[in-house]
PDB file of N, CA and C in Angstrom:
ATOM      1  N   TRP A   1     101.628  91.192  99.189  1.00  0.00           N
ATOM      2  CA  TRP A   1     102.063  91.638 100.502  1.00  0.00           C
ATOM      3  C   TRP A   1     102.405  93.123 100.489  1.00  0.00           C
ATOM      4  N   ARG A   2     102.962  93.619  99.402  1.00  0.00           N
ATOM      5  CA  ARG A   2     103.417  95.003  99.353  1.00  0.00           C
ATOM      6  C   ARG A   2     102.296  96.007  99.103  1.00  0.00           C
ATOM      7  N   SER A   3     101.201  95.600  98.530  1.00  0.00           N
ATOM      8  CA  SER A   3     100.145  96.554  98.171  1.00  0.00           C
ATOM      9  C   SER A   3      98.994  96.516  99.180  1.00  0.00           C
ATOM     10  N   LYS A   4      99.307  96.726 100.441  1.00  0.00           N
ATOM     11  CA  LYS A   4      98.300  96.619 101.493  1.00  0.00           C
ATOM     12  C   LYS A   4      97.271  97.755 101.466  1.00  0.00           C
ATOM     13  N   LEU A   5      97.501  98.770 100.665  1.00  0.00           N
ATOM     14  CA  LEU A   5      96.520  99.854 100.563  1.00  0.00           C
ATOM     15  C   LEU A   5      95.410  99.534  99.561  1.00  0.00           C
ATOM     16  N   GLN A   6      95.615  98.540  98.729  1.00  0.00           N
ATOM     17  CA  GLN A   6      94.586  98.153  97.769  1.00  0.00           C
ATOM     18  C   GLN A   6      93.383  97.575  98.530  1.00  0.00           C
ATOM     19  N   PRO A   7      92.171  97.923  98.122  1.00  0.00           N
ATOM     20  CA  PRO A   7      90.989  97.427  98.850  1.00  0.00           C
ATOM     21  C   PRO A   7      90.965  95.908  99.021  1.00  0.00           C
ATOM     22  N   GLN A   8      91.348  95.171  97.984  1.00  0.00           N
ATOM     23  CA  GLN A   8      91.329  93.705  98.079  1.00  0.00           C
ATOM     24  C   GLN A   8      92.354  93.215  99.103  1.00  0.00           C
ATOM     25  N   SER A   9      93.494  93.866  99.160  1.00  0.00           N
ATOM     26  CA  SER A   9      94.525  93.471 100.123  1.00  0.00           C
ATOM     27  C   SER A   9      94.077  93.756 101.544  1.00  0.00           C
ATOM     28  N   LEU A  10      93.526  94.944 101.762  1.00  0.00           N
ATOM     29  CA  LEU A  10      93.039  95.281 103.100  1.00  0.00           C
ATOM     30  C   LEU A  10      91.939  94.322 103.535  1.00  0.00           C
ATOM     31  N   GLN A  11      91.065  93.986 102.611  1.00  0.00           N
ATOM     32  CA  GLN A  11      89.988  93.050 102.923  1.00  0.00           C
ATOM     33  C   GLN A  11      90.559  91.684 103.318  1.00  0.00           C
ATOM     34  N   TYR A  12      91.553  91.214 102.573  1.00  0.00           N
ATOM     35  CA  TYR A  12      92.196  89.933 102.881  1.00  0.00           C
ATOM     36  C   TYR A  12      92.823  89.966 104.279  1.00  0.00           C
ATOM     37  N   PHE A  13      93.632  91.000 104.535  1.00  0.00           N
ATOM     38  CA  PHE A  13      94.316  91.070 105.825  1.00  0.00           C
ATOM     39  C   PHE A  13      93.330  91.255 106.972  1.00  0.00           C
ATOM     40  N   PHE A  14      92.258  92.008 106.742  1.00  0.00           N
ATOM     41  CA  PHE A  14      91.261  92.187 107.788  1.00  0.00           C
ATOM     42  C   PHE A  14      90.636  90.845 108.164  1.00  0.00           C
ATOM     43  N   LYS A  15      90.350  90.017 107.176  1.00  0.00           N
ATOM     44  CA  LYS A  15      89.784  88.692 107.458  1.00  0.00           C
ATOM     45  C   LYS A  15      90.754  87.855 108.292  1.00  0.00           C
ATOM     46  N   VAL A  16      92.036  87.988 108.032  1.00  0.00           N
ATOM     47  CA  VAL A  16      93.047  87.267 108.809  1.00  0.00           C
ATOM     48  C   VAL A  16      93.077  87.792 110.247  1.00  0.00           C
ATOM     49  N   LEU A  17      93.043  89.107 110.398  1.00  0.00           N
ATOM     50  CA  LEU A  17      93.124  89.716 111.727  1.00  0.00           C
ATOM     51  C   LEU A  17      91.857  89.523 112.548  1.00  0.00           C
ATOM     52  N   ASP A  18      90.725  89.400 111.897  1.00  0.00           N
ATOM     53  CA  ASP A  18      89.436  89.249 112.574  1.00  0.00           C
ATOM     54  C   ASP A  18      89.234  87.782 112.973  1.00  0.00           C
ATOM     55  N   LEU A  19      89.983  87.368 113.972  1.00  0.00           N
ATOM     56  CA  LEU A  19      89.984  85.966 114.388  1.00  0.00           C
ATOM     57  C   LEU A  19      88.613  85.454 114.810  1.00  0.00           C
ATOM     58  N   ASN A  20      87.823  86.309 115.400  1.00  0.00           N
ATOM     59  CA  ASN A  20      86.512  85.893 115.914  1.00  0.00           C
ATOM     60  C   ASN A  20      85.377  86.132 114.926  1.00  0.00           C
ATOM     61  N   LYS A  21      85.729  86.594 113.719  1.00  0.00           N
ATOM     62  CA  LYS A  21      84.745  86.800 112.644  1.00  0.00           C
ATOM     63  C   LYS A  21      83.570  87.675 113.079  1.00  0.00           C
ATOM     64  N   ARG A  22      83.890  88.779 113.786  1.00  0.00           N
ATOM     65  CA  ARG A  22      82.860  89.701 114.262  1.00  0.00           C
ATOM     66  C   ARG A  22      82.623  90.856 113.295  1.00  0.00           C
ATOM     67  N   GLY A  23      83.568  91.079 112.401  1.00  0.00           N
ATOM     68  CA  GLY A  23      83.463  92.227 111.511  1.00  0.00           C
ATOM     69  C   GLY A  23      84.127  93.462 112.073  1.00  0.00           C
ATOM     70  N   PHE A  24      84.789  93.313 113.206  1.00  0.00           N
ATOM     71  CA  PHE A  24      85.545  94.409 113.804  1.00  0.00           C
ATOM     72  C   PHE A  24      86.646  93.824 114.688  1.00  0.00           C
ATOM     73  N   LEU A  25      87.643  94.660 114.961  1.00  0.00           N
ATOM     74  CA  LEU A  25      88.745  94.276 115.833  1.00  0.00           C
ATOM     75  C   LEU A  25      88.642  95.066 117.128  1.00  0.00           C
ATOM     76  N   VAL A  26      89.070  94.450 118.209  1.00  0.00           N
ATOM     77  CA  VAL A  26      89.156  95.135 119.502  1.00  0.00           C
ATOM     78  C   VAL A  26      90.613  95.086 119.953  1.00  0.00           C
ATOM     79  N   GLN A  27      90.913  95.804 121.020  1.00  0.00           N
ATOM     80  CA  GLN A  27      92.301  95.861 121.476  1.00  0.00           C
ATOM     81  C   GLN A  27      92.888  94.477 121.752  1.00  0.00           C
ATOM     82  N   ALA A  28      92.086  93.559 122.234  1.00  0.00           N
ATOM     83  CA  ALA A  28      92.591  92.209 122.506  1.00  0.00           C
ATOM     84  C   ALA A  28      93.095  91.544 121.220  1.00  0.00           C
ATOM     85  N   ASP A  29      92.414  91.800 120.101  1.00  0.00           N
ATOM     86  CA  ASP A  29      92.870  91.258 118.819  1.00  0.00           C
ATOM     87  C   ASP A  29      94.224  91.849 118.448  1.00  0.00           C
ATOM     88  N   LEU A  30      94.353  93.165 118.633  1.00  0.00           N
ATOM     89  CA  LEU A  30      95.620  93.823 118.319  1.00  0.00           C
ATOM     90  C   LEU A  30      96.734  93.276 119.194  1.00  0.00           C
ATOM     91  N   TRP A  31      96.438  93.052 120.474  1.00  0.00           N
ATOM     92  CA  TRP A  31      97.418  92.465 121.394  1.00  0.00           C
ATOM     93  C   TRP A  31      97.877  91.094 120.898  1.00  0.00           C
ATOM     94  N   THR A  32      96.922  90.275 120.484  1.00  0.00           N
ATOM     95  CA  THR A  32      97.242  88.922 120.037  1.00  0.00           C
ATOM     96  C   THR A  32      98.288  88.939 118.943  1.00  0.00           C
ATOM     97  N   PHE A  33      98.092  89.795 117.961  1.00  0.00           N
ATOM     98  CA  PHE A  33      99.033  89.850 116.842  1.00  0.00           C
ATOM     99  C   PHE A  33     100.302  90.609 117.192  1.00  0.00           C
ATOM    100  N   PHE A  34     100.179  91.755 117.843  1.00  0.00           N
ATOM    101  CA  PHE A  34     101.378  92.550 118.082  1.00  0.00           C
ATOM    102  C   PHE A  34     102.303  91.890 119.096  1.00  0.00           C
ATOM    103  N   ARG A  35     101.767  91.142 120.026  1.00  0.00           N
ATOM    104  CA  ARG A  35     102.606  90.438 120.997  1.00  0.00           C
ATOM    105  C   ARG A  35     103.616  89.544 120.278  1.00  0.00           C
ATOM    106  N   GLU A  36     103.161  88.872 119.221  1.00  0.00           N
ATOM    107  CA  GLU A  36     104.048  88.002 118.441  1.00  0.00           C
ATOM    108  C   GLU A  36     105.060  88.819 117.628  1.00  0.00           C
ATOM    109  N   VAL A  37     104.608  89.904 117.040  1.00  0.00           N
ATOM    110  CA  VAL A  37     105.521  90.782 116.298  1.00  0.00           C
ATOM    111  C   VAL A  37     106.589  91.304 117.247  1.00  0.00           C
ATOM    112  N   HIS A  38     106.182  91.737 118.423  1.00  0.00           N
ATOM    113  CA  HIS A  38     107.101  92.271 119.432  1.00  0.00           C
ATOM    114  C   HIS A  38     108.145  91.219 119.820  1.00  0.00           C
ATOM    115  N   ALA A  39     107.694  90.000 120.041  1.00  0.00           N
ATOM    116  CA  ALA A  39     108.620  88.922 120.413  1.00  0.00           C
ATOM    117  C   ALA A  39     109.604  88.626 119.291  1.00  0.00           C
ATOM    118  N   LYS A  40     109.129  88.601 118.060  1.00  0.00           N
ATOM    119  CA  LYS A  40     110.005  88.300 116.917  1.00  0.00           C
ATOM    120  C   LYS A  40     110.976  89.439 116.614  1.00  0.00           C
ATOM    121  N   ALA A  41     110.608  90.660 116.969  1.00  0.00           N
ATOM    122  CA  ALA A  41     111.485  91.806 116.708  1.00  0.00           C
ATOM    123  C   ALA A  41     112.701  91.801 117.630  1.00  0.00           C
ATOM    124  N   GLY A  42     112.640  91.039 118.712  1.00  0.00           N
ATOM    125  CA  GLY A  42     113.784  90.856 119.596  1.00  0.00           C
ATOM    126  C   GLY A  42     114.336  92.149 120.169  1.00  0.00           C
ATOM    127  N   GLU A  43     115.667  92.276 120.098  1.00  0.00           N
ATOM    128  CA  GLU A  43     116.348  93.430 120.687  1.00  0.00           C
ATOM    129  C   GLU A  43     115.862  94.757 120.112  1.00  0.00           C
ATOM    130  N   ALA A  44     115.485  94.769 118.875  1.00  0.00           N
ATOM    131  CA  ALA A  44     115.034  96.005 118.237  1.00  0.00           C
ATOM    132  C   ALA A  44     113.780  96.562 118.905  1.00  0.00           C
ATOM    133  N   ALA A  45     113.045  95.701 119.614  1.00  0.00           N
ATOM    134  CA  ALA A  45     111.798  96.136 120.250  1.00  0.00           C
ATOM    135  C   ALA A  45     111.851  96.031 121.772  1.00  0.00           C
ATOM    136  N   GLN A  46     113.026  95.839 122.317  1.00  0.00           N
ATOM    137  CA  GLN A  46     113.117  95.567 123.748  1.00  0.00           C
ATOM    138  C   GLN A  46     112.603  96.697 124.644  1.00  0.00           C
ATOM    139  N   TYR A  47     112.671  97.927 124.185  1.00  0.00           N
ATOM    140  CA  TYR A  47     112.223  99.053 125.009  1.00  0.00           C
ATOM    141  C   TYR A  47     110.830  99.547 124.631  1.00  0.00           C
ATOM    142  N   ILE A  48     110.178  98.840 123.761  1.00  0.00           N
ATOM    143  CA  ILE A  48     108.855  99.244 123.294  1.00  0.00           C
ATOM    144  C   ILE A  48     107.792  98.701 124.245  1.00  0.00           C
ATOM    145  N   VAL A  49     106.896  99.572 124.649  1.00  0.00           N
ATOM    146  CA  VAL A  49     105.788  99.187 125.510  1.00  0.00           C
ATOM    147  C   VAL A  49     104.625  98.787 124.594  1.00  0.00           C
ATOM    148  N   VAL A  50     104.197  97.548 124.697  1.00  0.00           N
ATOM    149  CA  VAL A  50     103.180  97.010 123.804  1.00  0.00           C
ATOM    150  C   VAL A  50     101.909  97.862 123.826  1.00  0.00           C
ATOM    151  N   GLN A  51     101.439  98.250 124.996  1.00  0.00           N
ATOM    152  CA  GLN A  51     100.205  99.034 125.070  1.00  0.00           C
ATOM    153  C   GLN A  51     100.347 100.371 124.354  1.00  0.00           C
ATOM    154  N   ASP A  52     101.540 100.964 124.375  1.00  0.00           N
ATOM    155  CA  ASP A  52     101.750 102.226 123.653  1.00  0.00           C
ATOM    156  C   ASP A  52     101.544 102.035 122.153  1.00  0.00           C
ATOM    157  N   VAL A  53     102.017 100.917 121.633  1.00  0.00           N
ATOM    158  CA  VAL A  53     101.855 100.633 120.202  1.00  0.00           C
ATOM    159  C   VAL A  53     100.386 100.374 119.888  1.00  0.00           C
ATOM    160  N   ILE A  54      99.709  99.630 120.735  1.00  0.00           N
ATOM    161  CA  ILE A  54      98.286  99.359 120.535  1.00  0.00           C
ATOM    162  C   ILE A  54      97.516 100.681 120.504  1.00  0.00           C
ATOM    163  N   ASP A  55      97.820 101.560 121.447  1.00  0.00           N
ATOM    164  CA  ASP A  55      97.154 102.871 121.479  1.00  0.00           C
ATOM    165  C   ASP A  55      97.453 103.663 120.207  1.00  0.00           C
ATOM    166  N   GLU A  56      98.687 103.604 119.740  1.00  0.00           N
ATOM    167  CA  GLU A  56      99.055 104.313 118.512  1.00  0.00           C
ATOM    168  C   GLU A  56      98.291 103.758 117.304  1.00  0.00           C
ATOM    169  N   LEU A  57      98.140 102.440 117.247  1.00  0.00           N
ATOM    170  CA  LEU A  57      97.399 101.827 116.136  1.00  0.00           C
ATOM    171  C   LEU A  57      95.932 102.262 116.154  1.00  0.00           C
ATOM    172  N   VAL A  58      95.333 102.298 117.328  1.00  0.00           N
ATOM    173  CA  VAL A  58      93.936 102.732 117.440  1.00  0.00           C
ATOM    174  C   VAL A  58      93.826 104.198 117.019  1.00  0.00           C
ATOM    175  N   ASP A  59      94.744 105.030 117.506  1.00  0.00           N
ATOM    176  CA  ASP A  59      94.738 106.444 117.119  1.00  0.00           C
ATOM    177  C   ASP A  59      94.941 106.618 115.622  1.00  0.00           C
ATOM    178  N   MET A  60      95.736 105.744 115.038  1.00  0.00           N
ATOM    179  CA  MET A  60      96.067 105.812 113.617  1.00  0.00           C
ATOM    180  C   MET A  60      94.814 105.654 112.746  1.00  0.00           C
ATOM    181  N   VAL A  61      93.936 104.733 113.123  1.00  0.00           N
ATOM    182  CA  VAL A  61      92.759 104.460 112.287  1.00  0.00           C
ATOM    183  C   VAL A  61      91.510 105.212 112.737  1.00  0.00           C
ATOM    184  N   ARG A  62      91.531 105.777 113.925  1.00  0.00           N
ATOM    185  CA  ARG A  62      90.412 106.576 114.438  1.00  0.00           C
ATOM    186  C   ARG A  62      89.052 105.911 114.200  1.00  0.00           C
ATOM    187  N   PRO A  63      88.805 104.821 114.885  1.00  0.00           N
ATOM    188  CA  PRO A  63      87.534 104.112 114.656  1.00  0.00           C
ATOM    189  C   PRO A  63      86.321 104.982 114.993  1.00  0.00           C
ATOM    190  N   LYS A  64      85.284 104.841 114.179  1.00  0.00           N
ATOM    191  CA  LYS A  64      84.041 105.603 114.398  1.00  0.00           C
ATOM    192  C   LYS A  64      83.357 105.165 115.684  1.00  0.00           C
ATOM    193  N   ASP A  65      83.384 103.865 115.945  1.00  0.00           N
ATOM    194  CA  ASP A  65      82.783 103.298 117.141  1.00  0.00           C
ATOM    195  C   ASP A  65      83.930 102.946 118.092  1.00  0.00           C
ATOM    196  N   GLU A  66      84.076 103.730 119.146  1.00  0.00           N
ATOM    197  CA  GLU A  66      85.199 103.537 120.063  1.00  0.00           C
ATOM    198  C   GLU A  66      85.276 102.084 120.540  1.00  0.00           C
ATOM    199  N   GLY A  67      86.450 101.527 120.418  1.00  0.00           N
ATOM    200  CA  GLY A  67      86.667 100.160 120.862  1.00  0.00           C
ATOM    201  C   GLY A  67      86.461  99.111 119.790  1.00  0.00           C
ATOM    202  N   LYS A  68      85.979  99.521 118.603  1.00  0.00           N
ATOM    203  CA  LYS A  68      85.738  98.579 117.512  1.00  0.00           C
ATOM    204  C   LYS A  68      86.342  99.140 116.227  1.00  0.00           C
ATOM    205  N   ILE A  69      87.348  98.465 115.705  1.00  0.00           N
ATOM    206  CA  ILE A  69      87.994  98.891 114.468  1.00  0.00           C
ATOM    207  C   ILE A  69      87.454  98.049 113.324  1.00  0.00           C
ATOM    208  N   THR A  70      86.838  98.706 112.360  1.00  0.00           N
ATOM    209  CA  THR A  70      86.269  98.005 111.212  1.00  0.00           C
ATOM    210  C   THR A  70      87.195  98.129 110.003  1.00  0.00           C
ATOM    211  N   LEU A  71      86.922  97.323 109.011  1.00  0.00           N
ATOM    212  CA  LEU A  71      87.650  97.417 107.745  1.00  0.00           C
ATOM    213  C   LEU A  71      87.479  98.819 107.165  1.00  0.00           C
ATOM    214  N   GLU A  72      86.294  99.356 107.265  1.00  0.00           N
ATOM    215  CA  GLU A  72      86.028 100.705 106.753  1.00  0.00           C
ATOM    216  C   GLU A  72      86.899 101.747 107.469  1.00  0.00           C
ATOM    217  N   ASP A  73      87.032 101.618 108.796  1.00  0.00           N
ATOM    218  CA  ASP A  73      87.885 102.541 109.556  1.00  0.00           C
ATOM    219  C   ASP A  73      89.322 102.497 109.047  1.00  0.00           C
ATOM    220  N   ILE A  74      89.809 101.290 108.833  1.00  0.00           N
ATOM    221  CA  ILE A  74      91.195 101.115 108.380  1.00  0.00           C
ATOM    222  C   ILE A  74      91.368 101.710 106.988  1.00  0.00           C
ATOM    223  N   ALA A  75      90.448 101.422 106.101  1.00  0.00           N
ATOM    224  CA  ALA A  75      90.543 101.928 104.726  1.00  0.00           C
ATOM    225  C   ALA A  75      90.461 103.450 104.695  1.00  0.00           C
ATOM    226  N   GLU A  76      89.543 104.027 105.446  1.00  0.00           N
ATOM    227  CA  GLU A  76      89.373 105.476 105.442  1.00  0.00           C
ATOM    228  C   GLU A  76      90.549 106.208 106.074  1.00  0.00           C
ATOM    229  N   SER A  77      91.278 105.540 106.946  1.00  0.00           N
ATOM    230  CA  SER A  77      92.422 106.171 107.615  1.00  0.00           C
ATOM    231  C   SER A  77      93.586 106.424 106.665  1.00  0.00           C
ATOM    232  N   LYS A  78      93.623 105.700 105.552  1.00  0.00           N
ATOM    233  CA  LYS A  78      94.740 105.753 104.599  1.00  0.00           C
ATOM    234  C   LYS A  78      96.043 105.268 105.240  1.00  0.00           C
ATOM    235  N   MET A  79      95.915 104.591 106.366  1.00  0.00           N
ATOM    236  CA  MET A  79      97.078 104.056 107.080  1.00  0.00           C
ATOM    237  C   MET A  79      97.008 102.534 107.178  1.00  0.00           C
ATOM    238  N   GLY A  80      96.180 101.920 106.338  1.00  0.00           N
ATOM    239  CA  GLY A  80      95.991 100.483 106.392  1.00  0.00           C
ATOM    240  C   GLY A  80      97.273  99.695 106.206  1.00  0.00           C
ATOM    241  N   ASP A  81      98.150 100.180 105.336  1.00  0.00           N
ATOM    242  CA  ASP A  81      99.407  99.467 105.114  1.00  0.00           C
ATOM    243  C   ASP A  81     100.261  99.454 106.370  1.00  0.00           C
ATOM    244  N   VAL A  82     100.336 100.575 107.057  1.00  0.00           N
ATOM    245  CA  VAL A  82     101.130 100.652 108.301  1.00  0.00           C
ATOM    246  C   VAL A  82     100.461  99.822 109.388  1.00  0.00           C
ATOM    247  N   PHE A  83      99.152  99.933 109.492  1.00  0.00           N
ATOM    248  CA  PHE A  83      98.388  99.190 110.498  1.00  0.00           C
ATOM    249  C   PHE A  83      98.633  97.688 110.354  1.00  0.00           C
ATOM    250  N   VAL A  84      98.471  97.184 109.146  1.00  0.00           N
ATOM    251  CA  VAL A  84      98.658  95.746 108.896  1.00  0.00           C
ATOM    252  C   VAL A  84     100.116  95.356 109.110  1.00  0.00           C
ATOM    253  N   THR A  85     101.036  96.158 108.625  1.00  0.00           N
ATOM    254  CA  THR A  85     102.458  95.846 108.786  1.00  0.00           C
ATOM    255  C   THR A  85     102.831  95.726 110.259  1.00  0.00           C
ATOM    256  N   CYS A  86     102.357  96.649 111.074  1.00  0.00           N
ATOM    257  CA  CYS A  86     102.696  96.621 112.501  1.00  0.00           C
ATOM    258  C   CYS A  86     102.152  95.385 113.204  1.00  0.00           C
ATOM    259  N   LEU A  87     101.073  94.815 112.684  1.00  0.00           N
ATOM    260  CA  LEU A  87     100.465  93.641 113.315  1.00  0.00           C
ATOM    261  C   LEU A  87     100.909  92.314 112.714  1.00  0.00           C
ATOM    262  N   ALA A  88     101.606  92.362 111.566  1.00  0.00           N
ATOM    263  CA  ALA A  88     101.888  91.099 110.884  1.00  0.00           C
ATOM    264  C   ALA A  88     103.341  90.912 110.457  1.00  0.00           C
ATOM    265  N   ASP A  89     104.177  91.927 110.611  1.00  0.00           N
ATOM    266  CA  ASP A  89     105.530  91.851 110.062  1.00  0.00           C
ATOM    267  C   ASP A  89     106.523  92.489 111.034  1.00  0.00           C
ATOM    268  N   ALA A  90     107.307  91.665 111.719  1.00  0.00           N
ATOM    269  CA  ALA A  90     108.257  92.184 112.713  1.00  0.00           C
ATOM    270  C   ALA A  90     109.251  93.149 112.085  1.00  0.00           C
ATOM    271  N   TYR A  91     109.794  92.797 110.933  1.00  0.00           N
ATOM    272  CA  TYR A  91     110.769  93.682 110.273  1.00  0.00           C
ATOM    273  C   TYR A  91     110.105  94.975 109.824  1.00  0.00           C
ATOM    274  N   GLY A  92     108.901  94.869 109.304  1.00  0.00           N
ATOM    275  CA  GLY A  92     108.166  96.055 108.885  1.00  0.00           C
ATOM    276  C   GLY A  92     107.852  96.955 110.065  1.00  0.00           C
ATOM    277  N   PHE A  93     107.505  96.354 111.206  1.00  0.00           N
ATOM    278  CA  PHE A  93     107.238  97.162 112.390  1.00  0.00           C
ATOM    279  C   PHE A  93     108.499  97.885 112.834  1.00  0.00           C
ATOM    280  N   VAL A  94     109.621  97.191 112.864  1.00  0.00           N
ATOM    281  CA  VAL A  94     110.879  97.826 113.280  1.00  0.00           C
ATOM    282  C   VAL A  94     111.209  98.988 112.350  1.00  0.00           C
ATOM    283  N   ASP A  95     111.034  98.785 111.052  1.00  0.00           N
ATOM    284  CA  ASP A  95     111.262  99.884 110.104  1.00  0.00           C
ATOM    285  C   ASP A  95     110.348 101.063 110.421  1.00  0.00           C
ATOM    286  N   TYR A  96     109.091 100.786 110.686  1.00  0.00           N
ATOM    287  CA  TYR A  96     108.142 101.853 111.016  1.00  0.00           C
ATOM    288  C   TYR A  96     108.553 102.543 112.315  1.00  0.00           C
ATOM    289  N   ASP A  97     108.895 101.759 113.318  1.00  0.00           N
ATOM    290  CA  ASP A  97     109.244 102.315 114.625  1.00  0.00           C
ATOM    291  C   ASP A  97     110.507 103.176 114.557  1.00  0.00           C
ATOM    292  N   GLN A  98     111.423 102.797 113.685  1.00  0.00           N
ATOM    293  CA  GLN A  98     112.704 103.514 113.570  1.00  0.00           C
ATOM    294  C   GLN A  98     112.661 104.631 112.532  1.00  0.00           C
ATOM    295  N   ARG A  99     111.485 104.938 111.995  1.00  0.00           N
ATOM    296  CA  ARG A  99     111.369 105.885 110.879  1.00  0.00           C
ATOM    297  C   ARG A  99     111.966 107.251 111.178  1.00  0.00           C
ATOM    298  N   GLU A 100     111.769 107.778 112.375  1.00  0.00           N
ATOM    299  CA  GLU A 100     112.305 109.098 112.689  1.00  0.00           C
ATOM    300  C   GLU A 100     113.829 109.066 112.755  1.00  0.00           C
ATOM    301  N   PHE A 101     114.363 108.022 113.351  1.00  0.00           N
ATOM    302  CA  PHE A 101     115.811 107.870 113.435  1.00  0.00           C
ATOM    303  C   PHE A 101     116.409 107.710 112.038  1.00  0.00           C
ATOM    304  N   THR A 102     115.756 106.897 111.213  1.00  0.00           N
ATOM    305  CA  THR A 102     116.220 106.658 109.844  1.00  0.00           C
ATOM    306  C   THR A 102     116.169 107.943 109.023  1.00  0.00           C
ATOM    307  N   MET A 103     115.090 108.707 109.164  1.00  0.00           N
ATOM    308  CA  MET A 103     114.972 109.967 108.423  1.00  0.00           C
ATOM    309  C   MET A 103     116.045 110.958 108.861  1.00  0.00           C
ATOM    310  N   ALA A 104     116.354 110.999 110.163  1.00  0.00           N
ATOM    311  CA  ALA A 104     117.393 111.898 110.663  1.00  0.00           C
ATOM    312  C   ALA A 104     118.750 111.507 110.095  1.00  0.00           C
ATOM    313  N   GLU A 105     119.025 110.196 110.042  1.00  0.00           N
ATOM    314  CA  GLU A 105     120.295 109.726 109.463  1.00  0.00           C
ATOM    315  C   GLU A 105     120.387 110.101 107.986  1.00  0.00           C
ATOM    316  N   GLN A 106     119.297 109.922 107.255  1.00  0.00           N
ATOM    317  CA  GLN A 106     119.302 110.262 105.837  1.00  0.00           C
ATOM    318  C   GLN A 106     119.512 111.753 105.633  1.00  0.00           C
ATOM    319  N   HIS A 107     118.920 112.554 106.493  1.00  0.00           N
ATOM    320  CA  HIS A 107     119.077 113.997 106.402  1.00  0.00           C
ATOM    321  C   HIS A 107     120.544 114.391 106.641  1.00  0.00           C
ATOM    322  N   GLU A 108     121.167 113.747 107.635  1.00  0.00           N
ATOM    323  CA  GLU A 108     122.585 114.012 107.901  1.00  0.00           C
ATOM    324  C   GLU A 108     123.449 113.607 106.720  1.00  0.00           C
ATOM    325  N   ASP A 109     123.135 112.470 106.116  1.00  0.00           N
ATOM    326  CA  ASP A 109     123.885 112.016 104.943  1.00  0.00           C
ATOM    327  C   ASP A 109     123.741 112.982 103.767  1.00  0.00           C
ATOM    328  N   ASP A 110     122.549 113.516 103.591  1.00  0.00           N
ATOM    329  CA  ASP A 110     122.294 114.467 102.516  1.00  0.00           C
ATOM    330  C   ASP A 110     123.068 115.763 102.718  1.00  0.00           C
ATOM    331  N   GLU A 111     123.215 116.165 103.970  1.00  0.00           N
ATOM    332  CA  GLU A 111     123.931 117.418 104.262  1.00  0.00           C
ATOM    333  C   GLU A 111     125.423 117.243 104.275  1.00  0.00           C
ATOM    334  N   GLY A 112     125.868 116.043 104.612  1.00  0.00           N
ATOM    335  CA  GLY A 112     127.292 115.830 104.840  1.00  0.00           C
ATOM    336  C   GLY A 112     128.010 115.373 103.667  1.00  0.00           C
TER     337      GLY A 112
END
């Protein structure tokens, strides 16, 4: 679970995410998974707009063929671990979403 950047891990997770076995993901696939992550994140995600996250995920991997995210796109983005985490792990998504706030707190702690 922790080594999502490894090619074998990305391949495994891509097969899980590719519900229709097309060899690519579309926004509807991302919605299917992130909707559940969003619901499980509860209060921590109450102000998050689902479509904004979907758009961020697409921007993150920069698919070569607009509207179709392939395993190759995810691997080449070097963001596969974040991409998979946001779609499969509510706690991991919250950590990712709060990263700027967390970094600011750590910076204050380091200075103070």
